[in-house]
Coordinates of C-alpha atoms in Angstrom, one line a residue:
Chain A
M1 CA -0.1 -0.3 0.3
D2 CA 1.4 3.5 -0.6
T3 CA 1.3 5.2 2.1
R4 CA 3.8 8.2 0.8
T5 CA 0.3 10.3 0.0
L6 CA -0.9 11.0 3.5
P7 CA -3.5 14.5 3.1
T8 CA -1.8 17.3 5.2
L9 CA -3.5 21.1 5.4
P10 CA -2.3 23.8 3.2
G11 CA -1.5 25.7 5.3
I12 CA 0.9 24.3 7.5
V13 CA 2.5 23.6 4.4
T14 CA 2.1 27.5 3.2
K15 CA 3.1 28.4 6.5
L16 CA 6.4 25.9 7.2
N17 CA 7.3 27.1 3.4
S18 CA 7.2 30.9 4.4
L19 CA 9.3 29.6 7.7
A20 CA 11.7 27.7 4.9
D21 CA 12.6 30.6 3.1
N22 CA 13.2 32.9 6.1
E23 CA 17.1 32.5 6.8
K24 CA 16.5 33.6 10.0
S25 CA 13.8 31.4 10.8
S26 CA 14.6 29.2 13.7
I27 CA 14.7 24.8 13.8
Q28 CA 12.7 25.0 16.6
E29 CA 10.0 27.1 14.7
M30 CA 10.2 25.0 12.2
A31 CA 9.4 22.1 14.4
R32 CA 6.3 23.6 16.8
L33 CA 4.2 23.8 13.3
V34 CA 5.2 20.3 12.2
S35 CA 5.0 19.3 15.8
S36 CA 0.7 20.8 15.4
D37 CA 0.7 18.1 12.2
Q38 CA 0.1 14.5 12.4
V39 CA 0.6 13.0 9.4
L40 CA 4.1 15.4 8.6
S41 CA 5.2 14.8 11.8
A42 CA 4.3 10.8 10.6
R43 CA 6.9 11.9 7.9
I44 CA 9.4 13.5 9.4
L45 CA 10.0 10.0 12.4
R46 CA 9.6 8.1 9.7
L47 CA 12.9 9.8 7.3
A48 CA 14.6 10.1 10.5
N49 CA 13.6 6.4 12.0
S50 CA 14.6 4.6 8.0
P51 CA 16.4 2.7 8.2
S52 CA 19.2 4.3 6.1
Y53 CA 20.1 7.3 8.8
G54 CA 20.8 4.6 10.5
F55 CA 19.2 6.2 14.4
Y56 CA 16.4 3.8 15.6
R57 CA 14.6 5.9 18.9
V58 CA 13.9 9.3 17.4
A59 CA 10.7 9.7 19.1
T60 CA 10.1 13.4 18.9
I61 CA 10.2 16.2 16.5
S62 CA 12.5 17.9 18.0
N63 CA 15.6 15.8 17.4
A64 CA 13.8 14.4 14.0
M65 CA 15.2 17.9 13.2
I66 CA 18.2 18.1 14.5
L67 CA 19.1 15.0 13.0
L68 CA 17.6 15.8 9.4
G69 CA 19.1 19.4 9.1
V70 CA 16.9 21.5 8.0
D71 CA 17.5 21.6 3.8
V72 CA 16.0 17.3 3.8
V73 CA 12.6 18.8 5.8
K74 CA 12.9 21.5 3.6
S75 CA 13.1 19.7 0.4
L76 CA 10.8 17.4 2.5
I77 CA 7.8 19.9 3.0
L78 CA 7.8 20.5 -0.5
S79 CA 7.9 17.8 -2.5
S80 CA 4.3 17.1 0.0
S81 CA 2.7 19.8 -0.4
I82 CA 1.9 19.9 -4.1
F83 CA 0.1 16.2 -3.8
E84 CA -1.7 15.9 -1.5
I85 CA -4.5 18.5 -0.3
M86 CA -7.0 17.4 3.5
E87 CA -9.9 17.5 2.1
K88 CA -12.1 20.4 4.4
S89 CA -14.6 17.0 6.0
A90 CA -11.0 16.6 7.8
L91 CA -10.5 19.0 9.9
G92 CA -12.4 17.6 13.0
L93 CA -10.7 14.6 12.9
W94 CA -6.9 17.1 12.9
E95 CA -8.3 19.1 15.4
H96 CA -8.6 16.7 17.1
S97 CA -4.8 15.2 17.3
L98 CA -4.0 18.7 17.8
G99 CA -5.4 19.5 20.6
A100 CA -5.0 15.4 22.5
G101 CA -1.1 16.1 21.2
V102 CA -2.0 19.6 23.5
A103 CA -4.2 17.0 26.8
A104 CA -1.5 14.8 26.9
N105 CA 1.4 17.4 27.5
I106 CA -0.4 19.0 30.3
I107 CA -1.4 16.0 32.0
A108 CA 2.5 14.7 31.9
K109 CA 4.1 17.7 32.7
R110 CA 1.2 17.4 35.7
L111 CA 2.7 14.1 36.8
S112 CA 6.0 15.3 35.8
L113 CA 6.8 12.7 33.2
P114 CA 10.5 13.2 32.1
D115 CA 9.5 12.5 28.7
C116 CA 6.8 14.6 27.7
E117 CA 7.2 15.6 24.2
E118 CA 7.0 12.1 23.0
I119 CA 4.5 11.3 24.7
A120 CA 2.9 15.2 23.3
T121 CA 4.3 13.2 20.5
A122 CA 1.9 9.9 20.6
A123 CA -0.7 11.5 21.3
L124 CA -1.2 13.4 18.5
L125 CA -0.5 10.7 15.9
H126 CA -2.8 8.1 18.3
D127 CA -5.8 8.8 15.4
I128 CA -3.4 8.3 12.6
G129 CA -4.5 4.8 11.6
K130 CA -7.6 6.4 10.9
V131 CA -6.3 8.9 8.3
I132 CA -4.6 5.8 6.5
V133 CA -8.6 4.1 6.9
R134 CA -10.2 7.1 4.8
L135 CA -7.7 7.5 2.0
K136 CA -7.5 3.9 1.1
L137 CA -11.3 2.8 2.7
Q138 CA -12.9 5.9 1.6
D139 CA -16.5 4.8 0.8
E140 CA -16.5 2.1 4.0
Y141 CA -15.8 4.2 6.1
D142 CA -18.2 6.7 5.3
V143 CA -20.6 4.1 5.8
L144 CA -18.9 4.2 9.2
L145 CA -19.1 7.9 10.1
A146 CA -23.2 7.3 8.6
K147 CA -23.5 4.4 10.8
T148 CA -22.0 5.6 13.9
A149 CA -24.4 8.4 14.7
E150 CA -27.8 6.6 13.4
S151 CA -26.8 2.9 15.6
G152 CA -25.3 4.8 18.5
S153 CA -21.6 2.7 18.2
T154 CA -18.3 3.7 19.1
L155 CA -16.3 4.2 15.7
H156 CA -14.1 1.7 16.8
E157 CA -16.6 -1.0 17.3
L158 CA -17.7 -0.5 14.4
E159 CA -14.9 -0.7 12.4
R160 CA -13.9 -3.8 14.6
E161 CA -17.6 -5.5 13.4
M162 CA -17.0 -3.7 9.5
L163 CA -13.7 -4.1 9.0
G164 CA -12.5 -6.5 11.3
T165 CA -9.3 -4.2 12.2
D166 CA -10.1 -0.9 13.7
H167 CA -7.8 2.4 13.8
S168 CA -6.2 1.7 16.5
E169 CA -3.9 -1.2 14.7
V170 CA -3.8 0.4 11.1
G171 CA -1.7 2.7 13.4
G172 CA 0.7 0.2 15.1
W173 CA 1.4 -0.9 11.8
L174 CA 2.6 2.4 10.1
G175 CA 4.3 3.3 12.7
K176 CA 6.5 -1.2 12.5
N177 CA 6.5 -0.5 9.5
W178 CA 8.0 3.5 9.2
F179 CA 10.3 1.9 12.1
L180 CA 9.0 4.5 14.4
P181 CA 10.3 3.7 18.5
E182 CA 8.2 1.1 19.9
K183 CA 7.6 4.4 22.3
L184 CA 5.4 6.5 20.1
V185 CA 4.0 2.6 18.0
V186 CA 2.8 0.8 21.8
P187 CA 0.4 4.0 22.8
I188 CA -0.5 4.3 19.0
T189 CA -2.2 0.6 19.2
F190 CA -3.4 0.4 22.7
H191 CA -4.8 3.8 22.9
H192 CA -8.4 2.0 23.2
N193 CA -7.0 -0.6 25.4
V194 CA -4.2 0.0 28.1
A195 CA -3.9 -2.9 29.6
G196 CA -2.7 -4.3 26.6
A197 CA 0.5 -2.2 25.9
F198 CA 3.5 -5.2 27.2
C199 CA 5.7 -2.5 27.6
H200 CA 5.8 1.9 28.2
Q201 CA 2.6 1.6 29.7
V202 CA 2.6 5.1 31.6
K203 CA 2.8 6.1 27.7
T204 CA 0.3 4.7 26.5
A205 CA -1.9 5.2 29.4
V206 CA -1.8 9.0 29.9
V207 CA -2.8 8.9 25.7
H208 CA -5.6 7.6 26.5
F209 CA -6.6 9.4 29.1
A210 CA -6.0 12.4 26.7
D211 CA -8.3 11.1 23.8
V212 CA -10.9 10.5 26.1
L213 CA -11.0 14.3 27.9
I214 CA -10.7 16.1 24.2
K215 CA -13.5 14.1 23.2
A216 CA -15.7 15.3 26.7
S217 CA -14.1 19.2 25.9
G218 CA -15.9 18.7 22.4
F219 CA -12.6 20.1 21.2
G220 CA -12.9 19.2 17.1
F221 CA -14.1 16.2 15.6
S222 CA -12.8 12.6 16.7
G223 CA -15.6 10.5 13.9
D224 CA -18.4 9.6 17.1
P225 CA -19.5 12.5 19.2
F226 CA -18.7 8.7 22.7
V227 CA -16.8 10.0 25.0
P228 CA -15.5 6.4 26.3
A229 CA -14.7 5.7 30.0
L230 CA -11.7 6.6 31.1
Q231 CA -9.7 3.3 31.8
P232 CA -9.4 2.0 35.5
V233 CA -6.2 0.3 34.9
A234 CA -5.3 3.7 33.4
W235 CA -6.0 5.5 36.5
N236 CA -4.2 3.5 38.9
M237 CA -1.4 3.3 36.7
L238 CA -1.2 7.2 37.2
G239 CA -2.1 7.1 40.3
M240 CA -4.6 9.7 39.5
T241 CA -6.5 11.7 41.5
E242 CA -10.3 13.3 41.1
P243 CA -8.8 17.0 42.5
L244 CA -5.7 16.5 40.3
L245 CA -8.1 15.2 36.9
A246 CA -10.2 18.6 38.1
E247 CA -6.5 21.5 37.4
I248 CA -5.6 19.1 34.1
V249 CA -9.0 19.4 32.6
E250 CA -9.1 23.7 34.3
E251 CA -5.7 23.8 33.0
L252 CA -6.9 22.3 29.4
E253 CA -9.9 23.8 29.1
E254 CA -7.9 26.7 28.6
K255 CA -5.3 26.1 26.7
L256 CA -7.8 24.7 24.1
V257 CA -8.8 28.7 23.7
D258 CA -5.0 29.2 22.4
T259 CA -5.2 26.1 20.7
K260 CA -8.7 27.3 18.6
N261 CA -6.8 30.0 17.6
F262 CA -3.9 28.6 16.1
S263 CA -6.4 26.1 14.0
L264 CA -8.9 29.5 13.0
E265 CA -5.2 30.7 12.0
I266 CA -4.7 28.7 10.0
Q267 CA -7.7 28.0 8.9
S268 CA -7.3 31.2 6.7
T269 CA -4.0 30.4 5.5
D270 CA -5.6 28.6 3.4
E271 CA -8.4 30.3 2.4
T272 CA -6.0 33.7 1.7
K273 CA -3.6 31.2 -0.6
T274 CA -6.4 28.7 -2.4
Chain O
M1 CA 15.8 6.7 -11.9
Y2 CA 14.3 9.8 -13.5
S3 CA 12.1 10.8 -17.2
H4 CA 9.4 12.7 -18.1
D5 CA 8.8 10.0 -21.5
P6 CA 7.6 6.7 -19.4
G7 CA 7.9 5.3 -23.1
F8 CA 12.0 5.8 -22.9
G9 CA 11.3 5.6 -18.7
S10 CA 10.4 1.6 -19.3
T11 CA 12.9 0.9 -22.3
L12 CA 16.1 2.2 -19.9
E13 CA 14.3 -0.4 -17.3
I14 CA 14.4 -2.8 -18.4
R15 CA 17.3 -2.9 -20.0
L16 CA 19.3 -1.9 -16.3
Q17 CA 17.2 -5.0 -15.1
S18 CA 18.4 -7.4 -17.9
R19 CA 22.0 -6.5 -17.0
A20 CA 20.4 -7.7 -13.2
Y21 CA 20.4 -3.8 -11.9
Q22 CA 17.6 -2.5 -9.5
V23 CA 15.8 0.3 -10.9
L24 CA 12.9 2.9 -9.5
T25 CA 12.1 4.7 -11.8
H26 CA 9.7 7.8 -11.6
H27 CA 8.5 10.6 -14.2
K28 CA 7.6 13.1 -11.6
L29 CA 10.1 15.3 -10.1
A30 CA 8.2 16.4 -6.8
Q31 CA 8.9 12.3 -5.4
I32 CA 12.1 11.8 -5.8
L33 CA 13.9 13.5 -3.3
G34 CA 11.5 12.4 -0.7
F35 CA 12.7 9.0 -2.7
I36 CA 16.0 9.2 -1.8
Y37 CA 16.1 10.3 1.2
S38 CA 13.9 7.8 2.4
D39 CA 16.0 5.1 0.4
P40 CA 19.4 5.8 -0.9
P41 CA 20.4 4.3 -4.3
D42 CA 23.7 3.2 -5.3
L43 CA 23.4 5.9 -8.0
I44 CA 20.8 8.0 -9.7
I45 CA 20.6 8.3 -13.9
I46 CA 18.5 11.4 -15.0
D47 CA 17.4 13.2 -18.1
I48 CA 17.7 16.4 -18.9
S49 CA 17.2 15.8 -23.1
S50 CA 14.9 19.1 -21.6
P51 CA 16.9 20.4 -18.8
N52 CA 14.3 22.6 -16.6
K53 CA 15.0 24.1 -13.1
E54 CA 13.7 21.3 -10.8
I55 CA 16.0 18.9 -12.5
K56 CA 18.7 22.2 -11.5
S57 CA 17.5 22.0 -7.8
L58 CA 16.8 18.4 -7.1
I59 CA 20.9 18.4 -8.6
Q60 CA 21.7 20.7 -6.4
S61 CA 19.3 19.5 -2.8
L62 CA 21.9 16.6 -3.5
K63 CA 25.0 17.6 -3.8
S64 CA 24.5 19.9 -1.3
D65 CA 24.2 17.5 1.5
I66 CA 27.0 15.3 2.4
Y67 CA 25.1 12.2 3.3
F68 CA 23.3 12.1 -0.2
S69 CA 26.9 14.6 -2.2
A70 CA 28.7 11.1 -2.7
I71 CA 25.6 9.5 -5.0
P72 CA 26.6 9.4 -8.0
V73 CA 24.9 11.3 -10.4
I74 CA 25.0 10.4 -14.5
G75 CA 22.6 12.8 -16.6
L76 CA 21.6 12.1 -20.3
I77 CA 21.4 14.8 -22.6
S78 CA 21.4 15.6 -26.1
A79 CA 23.8 14.7 -28.4
S80 CA 23.5 18.2 -30.5
D81 CA 24.9 20.7 -29.0
P82 CA 27.7 19.2 -25.7
D83 CA 28.6 23.4 -26.2
Q84 CA 25.5 24.5 -24.9
F85 CA 24.2 22.4 -22.4
P86 CA 25.0 24.5 -18.6
W87 CA 27.9 22.2 -17.2
D88 CA 28.3 24.4 -14.0
D89 CA 24.5 24.6 -13.1
Y90 CA 24.0 20.8 -13.1
Q91 CA 26.7 19.0 -10.8
L92 CA 27.0 16.2 -12.4
D93 CA 29.4 13.2 -12.2
D94 CA 29.2 11.5 -15.5
F95 CA 27.3 12.1 -18.5
V96 CA 25.8 9.6 -21.4
F97 CA 24.8 10.2 -24.9
L98 CA 21.1 11.0 -26.1
P99 CA 20.0 9.6 -28.3
I100 CA 21.4 6.4 -26.3
K101 CA 24.2 3.9 -26.1
Y102 CA 23.1 0.8 -24.2
S103 CA 26.0 -0.9 -23.8
E104 CA 28.6 2.5 -22.9
L105 CA 25.8 3.7 -20.5
F106 CA 26.6 0.3 -19.4
I107 CA 30.1 1.2 -19.0
R108 CA 29.6 4.3 -17.3
I109 CA 27.1 3.1 -14.6
E110 CA 29.8 0.5 -13.5
L111 CA 32.9 2.9 -14.1
S112 CA 31.0 5.3 -11.6
I113 CA 30.1 3.0 -8.9
R114 CA 34.2 1.6 -9.3
R115 CA 35.2 5.8 -9.2
I116 CA 33.3 5.7 -6.3
Q117 CA 34.3 2.7 -3.9
R118 CA 38.2 3.9 -4.4
V119 CA 38.2 7.1 -3.8
F120 CA 36.2 7.5 -1.0
D121 CA 37.3 8.5 2.0
N122 CA 35.2 9.2 4.0
N123 CA 34.3 7.6 7.6
P124 CA 31.2 4.1 6.4
L125 CA 30.1 4.9 9.5
T126 CA 29.0 8.7 9.6
R127 CA 29.7 9.2 5.2
L128 CA 31.5 12.2 7.0
P129 CA 34.8 12.9 4.5
G130 CA 37.4 11.0 6.8
N131 CA 41.3 11.2 8.2
T132 CA 43.1 12.6 4.7
S133 CA 39.9 15.3 3.9
V134 CA 40.4 15.9 6.8
Q135 CA 44.2 17.6 6.8
N136 CA 44.3 18.6 3.6
A137 CA 40.8 21.0 4.1
I138 CA 43.6 22.1 7.8
A139 CA 45.9 23.1 5.5
D140 CA 44.1 25.0 3.8
A141 CA 42.9 26.5 7.2
I142 CA 45.8 27.7 7.8
G143 CA 46.9 31.4 8.0
K144 CA 43.3 31.7 7.5
P145 CA 40.9 34.0 10.4
M146 CA 39.9 29.8 10.3
G147 CA 38.8 27.9 13.5
V148 CA 39.9 24.3 13.4
C149 CA 37.4 22.5 16.2
Y150 CA 38.5 19.2 17.4
L151 CA 35.4 17.8 18.9
D152 CA 35.1 14.2 21.2
I153 CA 32.6 12.9 23.7
N154 CA 33.3 12.6 27.5
N155 CA 33.4 9.3 28.8
F156 CA 32.5 6.9 25.6
K157 CA 33.7 4.0 26.4
P158 CA 32.1 3.4 29.5
Y159 CA 28.2 3.8 26.9
N160 CA 30.2 2.0 24.5
D161 CA 30.7 -1.0 27.8
T162 CA 27.0 -1.0 29.0
Y163 CA 24.7 -0.3 25.9
G164 CA 26.8 -2.0 22.9
F165 CA 28.4 -1.1 19.8
T166 CA 25.3 -0.9 17.4
R167 CA 24.3 1.9 20.1
G168 CA 27.5 3.4 21.1
D169 CA 27.7 3.5 16.5
E170 CA 23.6 5.1 16.7
V171 CA 25.5 7.5 19.4
L172 CA 28.2 8.4 16.7
R173 CA 26.2 8.7 13.0
M174 CA 23.6 10.7 15.8
L175 CA 26.7 13.2 16.7
G176 CA 28.0 13.5 12.8
R177 CA 25.1 14.1 11.6
L178 CA 23.2 16.6 13.8
M179 CA 27.5 18.1 13.5
S180 CA 27.0 18.7 9.6
N181 CA 23.9 20.7 9.6
A182 CA 25.0 22.8 11.8
V183 CA 28.3 23.7 10.5
K184 CA 25.9 23.9 6.9
E185 CA 23.2 25.7 7.9
A186 CA 25.6 27.8 10.3
G187 CA 26.7 29.7 6.8
G188 CA 28.7 26.3 5.8
G189 CA 32.6 24.9 6.3
F190 CA 34.1 21.7 6.4
A191 CA 32.9 18.7 9.0
G192 CA 34.8 15.7 8.7
H193 CA 35.0 12.7 11.0
I194 CA 39.0 11.5 12.1
G195 CA 37.4 8.0 13.6
G196 CA 36.6 7.5 17.3
D197 CA 35.2 9.3 18.6
D198 CA 37.3 12.2 17.1
F199 CA 35.6 14.4 15.3
V200 CA 36.3 18.0 13.5
F201 CA 34.7 21.0 12.0
I202 CA 36.6 23.7 10.6
V203 CA 34.3 27.9 10.2
P204 CA 35.3 31.0 9.8
L205 CA 35.9 31.4 14.1
E206 CA 34.0 34.5 13.5
R207 CA 31.0 32.2 13.8
A208 CA 32.9 29.3 15.6
E209 CA 31.2 30.1 19.0
T210 CA 28.4 30.2 17.4
V211 CA 28.3 26.8 16.1
C212 CA 29.7 25.0 19.1
S213 CA 27.0 26.3 21.1
T214 CA 24.8 25.0 18.3
I215 CA 26.1 21.7 18.5
I216 CA 26.6 21.2 22.5
D217 CA 23.0 22.3 22.2
N218 CA 22.1 19.8 19.9
F219 CA 23.7 17.3 21.4
T220 CA 22.2 17.6 24.6
T221 CA 18.8 17.6 23.2
I222 CA 19.6 14.3 22.3
A223 CA 21.9 12.8 25.1
L224 CA 18.8 12.2 26.5
D225 CA 16.9 10.6 24.1
L226 CA 20.0 7.4 24.2
F227 CA 19.7 6.1 27.3
D228 CA 17.5 3.8 28.4
D229 CA 14.7 5.4 30.5
G230 CA 15.6 4.8 34.5
D231 CA 19.6 5.9 33.5
R232 CA 17.6 8.8 31.8
D233 CA 15.7 9.6 34.8
N234 CA 18.9 9.1 37.3
G235 CA 20.8 11.6 35.3
Y236 CA 23.7 9.0 35.3
Y237 CA 24.7 5.6 35.0
V238 CA 26.4 1.9 36.4
A239 CA 29.7 0.5 34.5
L240 CA 32.9 0.0 34.9
N241 CA 35.9 2.9 35.2
R242 CA 39.3 2.0 34.0
K243 CA 40.0 0.5 37.1
G244 CA 37.7 -2.5 36.8
Q245 CA 35.4 -0.8 39.4
Q246 CA 31.4 -0.1 39.2
E247 CA 31.3 4.2 39.0
R248 CA 28.4 6.2 38.3
F249 CA 29.1 8.1 35.2
P250 CA 26.9 11.1 34.1
L251 CA 24.8 11.3 31.0
L252 CA 26.7 12.0 27.8
S253 CA 28.5 15.4 27.1
I254 CA 31.5 16.3 24.1
A255 CA 34.0 19.1 24.7
I256 CA 35.0 21.1 22.0
S257 CA 38.8 22.7 21.8
I258 CA 38.9 25.3 18.7
V259 CA 42.0 26.8 17.3
P260 CA 42.4 29.7 15.4
T261 CA 44.4 29.1 12.4
D262 CA 45.7 33.0 12.3
Q263 CA 48.1 32.6 14.4
A264 CA 51.1 33.7 13.7
K265 CA 53.1 30.5 15.1
I266 CA 50.7 27.5 13.8
H267 CA 52.9 27.3 10.2
H268 CA 51.9 23.6 9.3
C269 CA 49.2 20.6 11.0
G270 CA 50.4 19.0 13.4
K271 CA 51.3 22.6 15.7
V272 CA 47.3 22.5 15.1
V273 CA 46.8 19.3 16.7
E274 CA 49.0 19.3 19.5
M275 CA 47.3 22.6 21.0
A276 CA 43.6 21.4 19.9
A277 CA 45.2 18.7 22.5
E278 CA 46.6 21.1 25.0
L279 CA 42.5 22.9 24.2
K280 CA 40.8 19.7 25.5
I281 CA 42.2 18.9 28.9
I282 CA 40.9 22.1 29.7
A283 CA 37.2 21.5 28.1
K284 CA 37.4 18.1 30.1
K285 CA 37.6 19.1 33.6
S286 CA 33.6 20.2 34.4
G287 CA 32.8 17.0 32.8
K288 CA 30.0 19.1 31.1
S289 CA 29.9 19.3 27.2
C290 CA 31.4 23.2 27.3
Y291 CA 33.9 24.4 23.9
V292 CA 37.3 26.4 24.7
L293 CA 38.8 29.3 22.2
D294 CA 42.6 29.8 22.4
K295 CA 43.0 33.0 23.5
R296 CA 46.0 33.5 23.8
K297 CA 48.4 36.2 21.6
R298 CA 47.7 35.8 18.3

């Protein structure tokens, strides 16, 4: 299956191009922008982990960009911008992923976990499988979406029922195929089944929490309106408490205002461009 | 292999395959760089019968990246007026005239591949230029306002012993790559790998300290990823020291000594190496990543 051309928000690419053209812009600025887009992030991590470079555990965008270098990242952005323009209807999923990354970062920081950026990256990528399913099984996916609305089943359940697989499995498969490190692949694969994670359990639990919290906040749209329950195993693993969760939710609500503004800014970049 | 003409492309592909080459043919320029970056080929053949800006910038991108510049590029060009061909704009390693003579193409391919094996001084691990090129680059720098920067990793041996050579090699590849990126992105210079954990880069003296800081910052960021979670959280790892006793070692750091080459007392490479060795002792004292610039009277 050809996964080289995955849809990206044109606004991101426009902004990155202008950053790339400006000699003064730093790799950190580019990294921040790339980190807001799941597809671009996945592509850059794929490249940094590709066997020809011989790096095996690049799990954050900033590390990937330090190692690849500005020029390689620029060419990647330029060569990916021409063919793949994301449909408007996919915007909800893009926002959901962006929001999950934001939420995971807050949770990881509150729990004083050492690798916030890795965890945020895993959360950003947690639904990458949906991008693939949507792209490769366009008709089936439309049926799925329509069905969730009327049947009351979650997208995840219906995927299992109708496709015999689901977006977390597809995302995990993609990650393995792209040689992404386990600390990203495991949380992607098990974000709906934290108990199934054979390693990186804490990271998986945070990504699960981030997914649930962002759904509950009503930010973005992941494919169905249902908010799954927080899995007790994840709750225990993180040593979560109700007051702490309340603090996290409050901070998330605040951050989502900025996140929404960022999303609107990117969308308006699209419109001025087209 | 790239040709804008699918018919010609597929004929060429079959002829190459008949010689047992693995061939990947592209008709769209925009995708090629991505393919090359993710899976570098041994050789690239580009049909330039109708030259354009995209082909030019494709070759330029490859040739400006030390990691990919070694891949030979053979251009297929029109035989009608070779004097008119903009040779300066297209950094080709070899060419074959169109209409194509396959026997000639095959020989050119073989020669290109052999040539690269013969002249390759580059370190196979990092693909950076090796010792011979380093010596030449230092000789070139002497008398000019340049900084020859010697870089090595503090306590690399215990890391290698504890985490194994595969991980150790990965550290060297990462350091080599981020060093050459930093040199390139600061405006260019020389980046080489003497061997083991010894690297050298040469940049204009006025930029030397900035480049050192970038390399140190980036290495410090990356270094966290080079350890297992437990060691990273502790901020140290336990390994055997030279006496064979267990000792706590801090996470990996680097030391850089900058030798300005516009000093009167420097006439040859040996002097640069000697001064770098003196500076290194100072740079290593802190046990943290740092650089030391020789500020003695010039």
